[in-house]
Coordinates of C-alpha atoms in Angstrom, one line a residue:
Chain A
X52 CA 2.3 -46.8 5.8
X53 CA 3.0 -42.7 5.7
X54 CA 2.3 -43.1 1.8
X55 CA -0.7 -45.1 2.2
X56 CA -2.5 -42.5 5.2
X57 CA -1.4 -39.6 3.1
X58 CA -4.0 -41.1 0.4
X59 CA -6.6 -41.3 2.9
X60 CA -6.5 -37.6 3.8
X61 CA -6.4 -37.0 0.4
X62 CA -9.5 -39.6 -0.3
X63 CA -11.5 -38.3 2.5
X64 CA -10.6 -34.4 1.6
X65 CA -12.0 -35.1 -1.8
X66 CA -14.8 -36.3 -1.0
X67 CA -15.6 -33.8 1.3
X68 CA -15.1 -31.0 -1.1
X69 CA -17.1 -32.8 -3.9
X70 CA -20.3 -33.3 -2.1
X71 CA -20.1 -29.6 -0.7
X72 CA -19.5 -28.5 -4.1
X73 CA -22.2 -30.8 -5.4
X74 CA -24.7 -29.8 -3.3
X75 CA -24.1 -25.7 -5.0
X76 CA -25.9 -27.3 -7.9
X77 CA -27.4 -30.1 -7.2
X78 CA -31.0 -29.4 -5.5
X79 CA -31.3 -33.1 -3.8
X80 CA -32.5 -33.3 -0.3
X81 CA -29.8 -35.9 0.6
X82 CA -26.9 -33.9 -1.3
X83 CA -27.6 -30.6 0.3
X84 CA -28.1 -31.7 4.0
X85 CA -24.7 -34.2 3.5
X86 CA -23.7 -30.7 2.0
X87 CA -24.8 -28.9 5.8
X88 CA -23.8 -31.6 7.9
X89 CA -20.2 -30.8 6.4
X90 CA -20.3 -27.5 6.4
X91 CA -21.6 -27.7 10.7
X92 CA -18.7 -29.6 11.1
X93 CA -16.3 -27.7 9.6
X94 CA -17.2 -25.0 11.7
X95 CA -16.9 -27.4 14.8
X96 CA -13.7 -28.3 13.3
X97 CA -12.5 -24.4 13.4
X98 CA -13.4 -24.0 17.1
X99 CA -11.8 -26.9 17.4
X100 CA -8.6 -25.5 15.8
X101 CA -9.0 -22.5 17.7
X102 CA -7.8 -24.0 20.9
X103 CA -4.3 -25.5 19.0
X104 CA -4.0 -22.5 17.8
X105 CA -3.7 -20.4 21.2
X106 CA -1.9 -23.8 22.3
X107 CA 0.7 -22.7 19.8
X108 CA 0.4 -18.5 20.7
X109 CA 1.1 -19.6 23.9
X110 CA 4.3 -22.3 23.5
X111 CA 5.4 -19.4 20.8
X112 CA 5.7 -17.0 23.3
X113 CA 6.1 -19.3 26.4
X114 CA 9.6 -19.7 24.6
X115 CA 10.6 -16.4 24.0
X116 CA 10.1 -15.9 27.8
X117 CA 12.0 -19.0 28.8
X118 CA 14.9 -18.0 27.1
X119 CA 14.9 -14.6 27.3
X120 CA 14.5 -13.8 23.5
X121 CA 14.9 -10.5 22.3
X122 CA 11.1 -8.3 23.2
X123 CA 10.6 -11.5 25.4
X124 CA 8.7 -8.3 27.8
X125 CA 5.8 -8.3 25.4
X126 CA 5.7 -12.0 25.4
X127 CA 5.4 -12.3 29.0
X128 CA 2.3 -9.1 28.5
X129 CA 0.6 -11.3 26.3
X130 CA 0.7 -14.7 28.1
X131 CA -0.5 -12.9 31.3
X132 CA -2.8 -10.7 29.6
X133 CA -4.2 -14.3 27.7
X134 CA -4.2 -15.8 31.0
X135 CA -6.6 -13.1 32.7
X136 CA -8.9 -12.9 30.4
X137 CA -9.0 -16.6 29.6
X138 CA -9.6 -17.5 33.3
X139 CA -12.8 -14.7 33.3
X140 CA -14.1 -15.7 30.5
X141 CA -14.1 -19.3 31.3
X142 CA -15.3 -18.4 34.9
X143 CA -17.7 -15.5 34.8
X144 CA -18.7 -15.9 30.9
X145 CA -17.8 -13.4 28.0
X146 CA -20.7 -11.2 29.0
X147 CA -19.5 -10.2 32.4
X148 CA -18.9 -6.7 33.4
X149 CA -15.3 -7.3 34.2
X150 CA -14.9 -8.5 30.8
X151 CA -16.8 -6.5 28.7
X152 CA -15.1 -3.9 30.4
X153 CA -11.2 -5.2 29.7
X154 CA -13.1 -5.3 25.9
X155 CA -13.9 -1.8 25.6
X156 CA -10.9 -0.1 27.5
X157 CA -8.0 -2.4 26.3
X158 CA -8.6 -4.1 23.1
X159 CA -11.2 -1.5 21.6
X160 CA -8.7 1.3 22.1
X161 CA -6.0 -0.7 20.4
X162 CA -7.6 -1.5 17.4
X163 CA -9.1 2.0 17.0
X164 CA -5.5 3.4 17.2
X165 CA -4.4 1.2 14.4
X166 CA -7.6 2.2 12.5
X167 CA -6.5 5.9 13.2
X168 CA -2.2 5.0 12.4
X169 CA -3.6 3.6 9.3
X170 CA -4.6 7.0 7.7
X171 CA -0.9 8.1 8.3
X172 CA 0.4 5.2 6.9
X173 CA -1.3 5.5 3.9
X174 CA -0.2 9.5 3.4
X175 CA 3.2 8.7 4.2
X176 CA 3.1 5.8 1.6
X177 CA 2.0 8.0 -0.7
X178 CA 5.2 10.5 -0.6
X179 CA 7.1 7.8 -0.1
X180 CA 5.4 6.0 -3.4
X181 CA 6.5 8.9 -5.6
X182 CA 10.1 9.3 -4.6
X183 CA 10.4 5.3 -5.3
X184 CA 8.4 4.3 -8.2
X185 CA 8.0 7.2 -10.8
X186 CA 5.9 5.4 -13.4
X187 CA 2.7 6.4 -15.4
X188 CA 0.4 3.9 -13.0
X189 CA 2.1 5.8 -9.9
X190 CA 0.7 8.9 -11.3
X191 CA -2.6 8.0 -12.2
X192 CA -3.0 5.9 -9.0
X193 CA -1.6 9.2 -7.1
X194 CA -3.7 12.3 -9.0
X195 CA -7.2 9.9 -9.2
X196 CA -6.5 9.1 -5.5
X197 CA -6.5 12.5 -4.6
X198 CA -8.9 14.1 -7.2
X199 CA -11.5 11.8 -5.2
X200 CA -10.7 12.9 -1.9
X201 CA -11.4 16.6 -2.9
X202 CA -14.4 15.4 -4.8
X203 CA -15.8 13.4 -1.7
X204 CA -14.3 15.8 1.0
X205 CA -16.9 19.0 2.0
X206 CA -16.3 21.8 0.1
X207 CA -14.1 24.5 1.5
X208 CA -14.5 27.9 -0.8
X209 CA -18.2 29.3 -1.1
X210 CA -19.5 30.5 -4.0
X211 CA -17.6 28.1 -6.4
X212 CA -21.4 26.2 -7.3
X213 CA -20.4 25.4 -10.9
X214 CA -16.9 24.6 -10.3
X215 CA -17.9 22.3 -7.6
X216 CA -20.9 20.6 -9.5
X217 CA -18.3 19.6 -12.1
X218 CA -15.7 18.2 -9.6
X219 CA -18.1 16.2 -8.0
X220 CA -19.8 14.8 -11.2
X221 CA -16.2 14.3 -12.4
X222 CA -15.6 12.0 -9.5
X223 CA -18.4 10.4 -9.7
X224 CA -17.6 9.7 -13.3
X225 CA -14.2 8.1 -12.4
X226 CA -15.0 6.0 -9.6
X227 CA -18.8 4.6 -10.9
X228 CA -16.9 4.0 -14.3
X229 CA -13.7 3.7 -14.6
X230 CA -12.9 2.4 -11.3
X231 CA -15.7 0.0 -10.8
X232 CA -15.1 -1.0 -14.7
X233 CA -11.5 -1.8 -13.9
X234 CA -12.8 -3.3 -10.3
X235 CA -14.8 -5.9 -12.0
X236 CA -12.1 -6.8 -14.3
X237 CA -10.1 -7.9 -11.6
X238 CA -12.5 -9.8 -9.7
X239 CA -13.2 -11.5 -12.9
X240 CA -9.1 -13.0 -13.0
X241 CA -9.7 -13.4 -9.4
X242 CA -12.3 -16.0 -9.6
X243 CA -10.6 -18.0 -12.2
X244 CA -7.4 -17.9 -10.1
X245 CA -9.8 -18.8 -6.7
X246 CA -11.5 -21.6 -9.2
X247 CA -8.0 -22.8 -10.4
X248 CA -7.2 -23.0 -6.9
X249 CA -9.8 -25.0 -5.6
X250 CA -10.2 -27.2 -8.2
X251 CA -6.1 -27.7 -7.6
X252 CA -6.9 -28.9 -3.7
X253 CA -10.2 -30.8 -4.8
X254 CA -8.3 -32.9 -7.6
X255 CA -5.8 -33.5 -4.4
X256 CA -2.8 -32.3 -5.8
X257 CA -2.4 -29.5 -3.7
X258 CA -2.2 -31.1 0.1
X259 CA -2.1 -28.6 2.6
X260 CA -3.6 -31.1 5.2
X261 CA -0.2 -32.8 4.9
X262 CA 1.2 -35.8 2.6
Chain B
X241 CA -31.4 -28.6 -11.2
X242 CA -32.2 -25.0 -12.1
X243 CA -30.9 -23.0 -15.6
X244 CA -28.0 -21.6 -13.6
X245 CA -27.4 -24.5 -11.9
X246 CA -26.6 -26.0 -15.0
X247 CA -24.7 -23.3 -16.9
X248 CA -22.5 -23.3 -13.1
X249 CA -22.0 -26.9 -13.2
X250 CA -21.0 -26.9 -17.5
X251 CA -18.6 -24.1 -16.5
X252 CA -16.9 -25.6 -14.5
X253 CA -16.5 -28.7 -15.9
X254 CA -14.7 -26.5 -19.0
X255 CA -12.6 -25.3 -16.5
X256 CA -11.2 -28.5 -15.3
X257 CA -11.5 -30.4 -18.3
X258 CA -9.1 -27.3 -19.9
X259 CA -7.0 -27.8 -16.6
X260 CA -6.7 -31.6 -17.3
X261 CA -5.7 -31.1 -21.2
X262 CA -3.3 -27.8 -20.4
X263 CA -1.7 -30.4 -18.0
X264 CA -1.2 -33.1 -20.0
X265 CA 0.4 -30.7 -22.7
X266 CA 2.3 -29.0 -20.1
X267 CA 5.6 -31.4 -21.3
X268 CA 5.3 -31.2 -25.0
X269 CA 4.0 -27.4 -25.3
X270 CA 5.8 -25.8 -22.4
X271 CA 3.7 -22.3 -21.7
X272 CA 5.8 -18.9 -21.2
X273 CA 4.7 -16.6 -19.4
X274 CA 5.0 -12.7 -19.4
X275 CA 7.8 -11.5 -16.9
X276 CA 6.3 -9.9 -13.5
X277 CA 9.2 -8.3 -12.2
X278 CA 7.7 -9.2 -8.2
X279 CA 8.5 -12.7 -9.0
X280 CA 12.0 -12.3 -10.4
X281 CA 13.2 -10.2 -7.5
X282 CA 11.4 -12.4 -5.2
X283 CA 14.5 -15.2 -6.2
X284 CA 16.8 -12.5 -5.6
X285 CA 15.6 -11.8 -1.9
X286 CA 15.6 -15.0 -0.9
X287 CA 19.2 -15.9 -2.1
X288 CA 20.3 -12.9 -0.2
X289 CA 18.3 -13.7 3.2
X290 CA 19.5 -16.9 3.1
X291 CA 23.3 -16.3 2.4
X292 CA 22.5 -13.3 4.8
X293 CA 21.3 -15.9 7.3
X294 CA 17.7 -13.8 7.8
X295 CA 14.4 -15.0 7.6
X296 CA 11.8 -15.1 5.4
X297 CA 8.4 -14.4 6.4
X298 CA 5.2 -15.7 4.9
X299 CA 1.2 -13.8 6.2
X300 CA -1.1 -15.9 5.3
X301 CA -3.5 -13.0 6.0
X302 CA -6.5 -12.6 8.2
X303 CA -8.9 -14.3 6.5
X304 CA -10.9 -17.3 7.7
X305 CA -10.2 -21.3 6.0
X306 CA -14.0 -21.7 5.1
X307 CA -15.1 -19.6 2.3
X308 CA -13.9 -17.5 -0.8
X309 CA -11.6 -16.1 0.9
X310 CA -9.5 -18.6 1.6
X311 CA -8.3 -19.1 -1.8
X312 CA -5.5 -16.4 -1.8
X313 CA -4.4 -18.4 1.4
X314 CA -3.9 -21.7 -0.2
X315 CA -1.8 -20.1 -3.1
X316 CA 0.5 -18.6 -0.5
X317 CA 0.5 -22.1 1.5
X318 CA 1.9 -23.5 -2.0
X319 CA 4.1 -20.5 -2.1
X320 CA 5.4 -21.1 1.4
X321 CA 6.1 -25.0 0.6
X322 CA 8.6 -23.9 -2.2
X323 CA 9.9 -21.1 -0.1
X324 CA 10.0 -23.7 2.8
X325 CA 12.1 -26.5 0.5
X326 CA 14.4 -23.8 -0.8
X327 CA 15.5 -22.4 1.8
X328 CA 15.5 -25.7 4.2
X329 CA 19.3 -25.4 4.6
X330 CA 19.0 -21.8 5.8
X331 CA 20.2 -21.1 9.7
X332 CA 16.7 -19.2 9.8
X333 CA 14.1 -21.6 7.8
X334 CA 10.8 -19.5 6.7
X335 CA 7.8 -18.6 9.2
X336 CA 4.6 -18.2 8.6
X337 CA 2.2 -15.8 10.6
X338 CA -1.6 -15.8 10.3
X339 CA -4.8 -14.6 11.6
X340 CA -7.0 -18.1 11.0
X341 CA -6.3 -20.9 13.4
X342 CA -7.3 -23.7 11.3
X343 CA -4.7 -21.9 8.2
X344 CA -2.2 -21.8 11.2
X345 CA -2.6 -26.2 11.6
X346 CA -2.3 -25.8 7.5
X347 CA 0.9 -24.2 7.4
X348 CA 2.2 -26.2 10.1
X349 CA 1.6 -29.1 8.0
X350 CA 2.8 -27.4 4.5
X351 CA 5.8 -26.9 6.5
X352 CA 6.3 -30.5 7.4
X353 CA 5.7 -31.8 4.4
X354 CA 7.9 -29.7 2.3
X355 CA 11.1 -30.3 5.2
X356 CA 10.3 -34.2 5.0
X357 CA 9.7 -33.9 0.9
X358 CA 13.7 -32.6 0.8
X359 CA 14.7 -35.1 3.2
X360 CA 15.4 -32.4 5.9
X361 CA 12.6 -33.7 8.2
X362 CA 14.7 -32.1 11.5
X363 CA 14.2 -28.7 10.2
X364 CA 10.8 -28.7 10.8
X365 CA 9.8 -26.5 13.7
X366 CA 6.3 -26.4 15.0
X367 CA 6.7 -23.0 15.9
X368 CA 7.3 -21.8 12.2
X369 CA 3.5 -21.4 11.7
X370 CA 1.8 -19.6 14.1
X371 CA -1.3 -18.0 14.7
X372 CA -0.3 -14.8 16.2
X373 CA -3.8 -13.6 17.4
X374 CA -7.4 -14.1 16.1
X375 CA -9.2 -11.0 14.8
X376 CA -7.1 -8.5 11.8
X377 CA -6.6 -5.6 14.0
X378 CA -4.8 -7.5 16.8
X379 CA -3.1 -9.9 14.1
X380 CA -1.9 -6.6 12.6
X381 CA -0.8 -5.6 16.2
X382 CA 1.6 -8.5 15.9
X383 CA 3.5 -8.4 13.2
X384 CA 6.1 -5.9 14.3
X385 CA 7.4 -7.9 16.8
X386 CA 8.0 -10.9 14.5
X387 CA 9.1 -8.7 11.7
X388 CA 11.6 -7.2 14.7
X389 CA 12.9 -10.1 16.9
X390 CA 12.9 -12.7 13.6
X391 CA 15.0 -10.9 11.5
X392 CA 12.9 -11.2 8.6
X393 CA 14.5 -10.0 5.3
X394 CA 11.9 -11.1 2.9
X395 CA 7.7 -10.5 3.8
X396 CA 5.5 -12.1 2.1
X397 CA 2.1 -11.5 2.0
X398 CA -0.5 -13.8 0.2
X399 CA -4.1 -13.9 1.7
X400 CA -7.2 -12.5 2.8
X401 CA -6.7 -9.4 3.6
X402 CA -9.1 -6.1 4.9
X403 CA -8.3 -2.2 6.0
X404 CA -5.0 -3.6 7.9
X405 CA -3.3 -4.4 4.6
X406 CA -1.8 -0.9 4.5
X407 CA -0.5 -1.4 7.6
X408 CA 1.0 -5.3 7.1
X409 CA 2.7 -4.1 4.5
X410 CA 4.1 -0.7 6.0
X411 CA 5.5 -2.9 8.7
X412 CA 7.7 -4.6 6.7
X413 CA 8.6 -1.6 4.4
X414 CA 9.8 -0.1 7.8
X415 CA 11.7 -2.8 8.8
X416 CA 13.8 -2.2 5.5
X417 CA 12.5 -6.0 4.9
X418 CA 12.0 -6.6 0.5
X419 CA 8.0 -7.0 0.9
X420 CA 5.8 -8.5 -1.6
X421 CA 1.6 -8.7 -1.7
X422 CA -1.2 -9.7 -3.3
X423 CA -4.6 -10.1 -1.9
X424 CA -8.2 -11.2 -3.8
X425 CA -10.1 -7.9 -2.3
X426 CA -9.6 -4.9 -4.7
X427 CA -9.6 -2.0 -2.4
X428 CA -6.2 -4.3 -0.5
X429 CA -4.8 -4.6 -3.6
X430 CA -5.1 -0.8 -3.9
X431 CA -3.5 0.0 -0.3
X432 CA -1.1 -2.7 -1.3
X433 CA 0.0 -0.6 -4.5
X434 CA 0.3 2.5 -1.9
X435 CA 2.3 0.5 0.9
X436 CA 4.1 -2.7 -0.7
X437 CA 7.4 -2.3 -2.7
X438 CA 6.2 -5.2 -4.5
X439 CA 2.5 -5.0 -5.2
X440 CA 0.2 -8.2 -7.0
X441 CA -2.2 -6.8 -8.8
X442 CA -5.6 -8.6 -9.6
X443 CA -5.0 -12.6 -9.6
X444 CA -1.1 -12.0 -10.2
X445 CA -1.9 -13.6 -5.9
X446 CA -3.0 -16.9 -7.8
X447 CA 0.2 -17.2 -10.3
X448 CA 2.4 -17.5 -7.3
X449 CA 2.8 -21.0 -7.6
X450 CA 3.8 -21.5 -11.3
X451 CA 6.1 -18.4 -11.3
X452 CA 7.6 -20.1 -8.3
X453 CA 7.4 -23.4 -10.6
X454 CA 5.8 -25.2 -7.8
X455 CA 4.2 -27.9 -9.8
X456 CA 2.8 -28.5 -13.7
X457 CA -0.5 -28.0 -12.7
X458 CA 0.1 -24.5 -11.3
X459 CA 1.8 -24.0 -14.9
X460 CA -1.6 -25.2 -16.5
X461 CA -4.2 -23.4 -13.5
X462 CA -2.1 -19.9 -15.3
X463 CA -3.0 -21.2 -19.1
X464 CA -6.8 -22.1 -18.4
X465 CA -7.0 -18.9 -16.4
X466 CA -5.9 -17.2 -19.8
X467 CA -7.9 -18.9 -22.0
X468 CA -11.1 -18.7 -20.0
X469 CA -10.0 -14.8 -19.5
X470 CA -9.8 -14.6 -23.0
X471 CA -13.1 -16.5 -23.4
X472 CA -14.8 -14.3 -21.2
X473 CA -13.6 -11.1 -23.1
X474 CA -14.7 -12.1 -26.6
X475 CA -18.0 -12.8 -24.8
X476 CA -18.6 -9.6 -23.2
X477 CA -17.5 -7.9 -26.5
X478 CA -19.7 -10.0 -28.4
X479 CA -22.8 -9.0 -25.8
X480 CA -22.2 -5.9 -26.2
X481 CA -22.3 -5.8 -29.6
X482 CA -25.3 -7.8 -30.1
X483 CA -27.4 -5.8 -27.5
X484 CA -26.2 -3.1 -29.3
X485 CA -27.3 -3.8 -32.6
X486 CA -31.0 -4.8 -30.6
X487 CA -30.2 -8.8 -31.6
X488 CA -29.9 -9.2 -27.4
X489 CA -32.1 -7.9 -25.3

């Protein structure tokens, strides 16, 4: 019975991915709504999934707090912190004072402070790059990454004109050709590897909807 | 059905009829492929997490299920059903985190599959994929605390990823954990070159699955991708050279 229901998915995924394919190419008025009426319920289907999904946030951390699991603090933060805003939301809707307030002070700081973490990240990744992987591409990734930064960054010394001129024209060279040369090279392999993938899940042989 | 409608849809039908005929060689003409060093100490990390009784941990990235973007996603939901059957007998089976609820139900059943495909259906836990919170910067805000409390040895990451890649991957590096990523956006793949001790450059993301030797069609997806790259060149090359010599214009 498992055998036979795990065809079904498959059956129905397929031909839910061919007619939304289909209707890329295929100008037909009865291919390309089938194609929207899809696509709308997809997008019911990943509001849908967004409930399970804090369903499982919550039992993940509910069970760190129930058995006292190592940070099981932060747990407790988060289901309360869920909690609070969930209930205002539901009650007052998500454009009420209270709420757009909790936005701006709580979760707007937070994410601006990674934003802000992430530019010292990055510089101590790159000393810490240098002492670990001493190759040719370290190099060039290291001396172009910072050859751009002084090219983009405002110019410090007066009276340099000329010099400066040539840095920036020089940056411009690298990163309009070389980089974006390089750039679309890779997103070229990338869309055969995203096509390889697809077609993978469309011919059914890759099942991440189970079976 | 418009010119490019047409050249899309004969494209593509190369593409999957080369997939088809690279698969059906796949037994007599076995492909070999160039070493990517990633891949081979990948195998090493896990052997030592699991004898080590630590955890591997798969992101699935940020990135949303509907949408190009979800393709770097699926190859790490392949990824993380080998991962998953290799290491079913470990005291700490694999997790895997991501910012996409839908991707979380995915991995969820990726992971039930691949527990009940070695015939270790009680190790399934539906726990083991989680979303851990819906937008990048708060998923990003997450990680520490399972790369901390999980004891995670090996961090995988194979999806969509933005800005917070740097950051994904420095968590890991900082929890001394062997980290590995490969993302479909260039300018990730560039902070993951900066951050990851194990960087995937370009669609090295996509080769997961046949390096991992997850199936024979992952092996053939790698050979069409390389004949269709190759394709592509000699056409570019030829263009040029024809627009060159004024035959193109």
């Amino acid at each position: 019975m498992r055998v036979r229901l795990s065809a079904l998915w498959a059956a129905v995924a397929l031909a839910a991915g061919l007619f939304v394919l289909l209707g890329y190419f295929v100008q037909l008025k009865a291919v390309q709504d089938l194609r929207l009426t899809f696509l709308h319920w997809a997008v019911l289907l990943a509001g849908a999934a967004l409930i399970v999904g804090l369903v499982n946030l919550v039992s993940v951390h509910w069970r760190k707090v129930g058995l006292l699991e190592e940070g099981w603090i932060y747990s407790a933060v988060l289901i309360l912190a869920l909690v609070i805003t969930l209930g205002l939301g539901l009650f007052f809707g998500p454009d009420n004072a209270v709420a757009l307030f909790i936005f701006s002070n709580f979760q707007l700081p937070v994410e601006t402070s990674l934003m802000a973490l992430l530019a010292v990240s990055l510089v101590v990744a790159g000393f810490r790059l240098v002492s670990r992987r001493r190759d040719l591409y370290t190099l060039i990734f290291l001396a172009t990454a910072l050859f751009v930064m002084v090219g983009t960054a405002p110019w410090p010394l007066p009276g340099l004109g000329t010099f400066e001129v040539v840095v920036r024209d020089l940056r411009a060279w690298i990163s309009q050709v070389w980089a974006a040369g390089g750039a679309r090279g890779i997103l070229l392999g990338v869309a055969l590897g995203a096509t390889a993938t697809g077609l993978r899940v469309l011919l059914g042989t890759e099942r991440p909807y189970g079976g | 059905m418009t010119g490019s409608a047409w050249q899309g849809l004969a494209a593509l039908a190369v593409f999957l009829g080369l997939l088809l005929l690279f698969a059906a060689l796949g037994r007599r003409s076995p492909a070999s492929f160039r070493p990517i060093p990633a891949f081979e100490a990948l195998g090493r990390a896990i052997e030592r997490a699991v004898e080590a009784g630590q955890r591997v941990h798969i992101s699935l990235g940020t990135g949303s299920t509907v949408g190009q973007e979800s393709a770097p996603a699926f190859a790490g939901l392949a990824a993380l059903s080998s991962i998953a059957r290799t290491t079913s007998m470990s005291d700490r089976p694999v997790v895997a985190t991501t910012g996409d609820a839908a991707m979380a139900i995915l991995a969820r059943d990726t992971l039930r599959s691949a527990y009940e495909s070695v015939g270790a259906a009680e190790r399934y836990e539906p726990t083991a994929g989680r979303l851990l919170a819906p937008t990048p910067f708060s998923y990003i805000a997450g990680l520490p605390l399972v790369l901390a409390t999980e004891e995670v040895a090996v961090h995988m990451l194979t999806g969509s990823f933005g800005v917070e890649a740097a950051l994904a991957a420095d968590f890991g590096e900082r929890e001394n954990a062997f980290v590995i990523a490969g993302t479909d956006d260039v300018q990730s793949q560039a902070l993951f070159f900066a951050t990851a001790e194990h960087p995937l450059i370009g669609e090295e993301v996509f080769a997961t699955g046949a390096y991992l030797e997850v199936g024979g069609l992952h092996t053939a997806s790698l050979r069409t991708q390389d004949a269709l790259r190759w394709a592509i060149i000699a056409l570019i090359l030829g263009g040029t050279l024809l627009s060159t010599f004024g035959v193109l214009r």
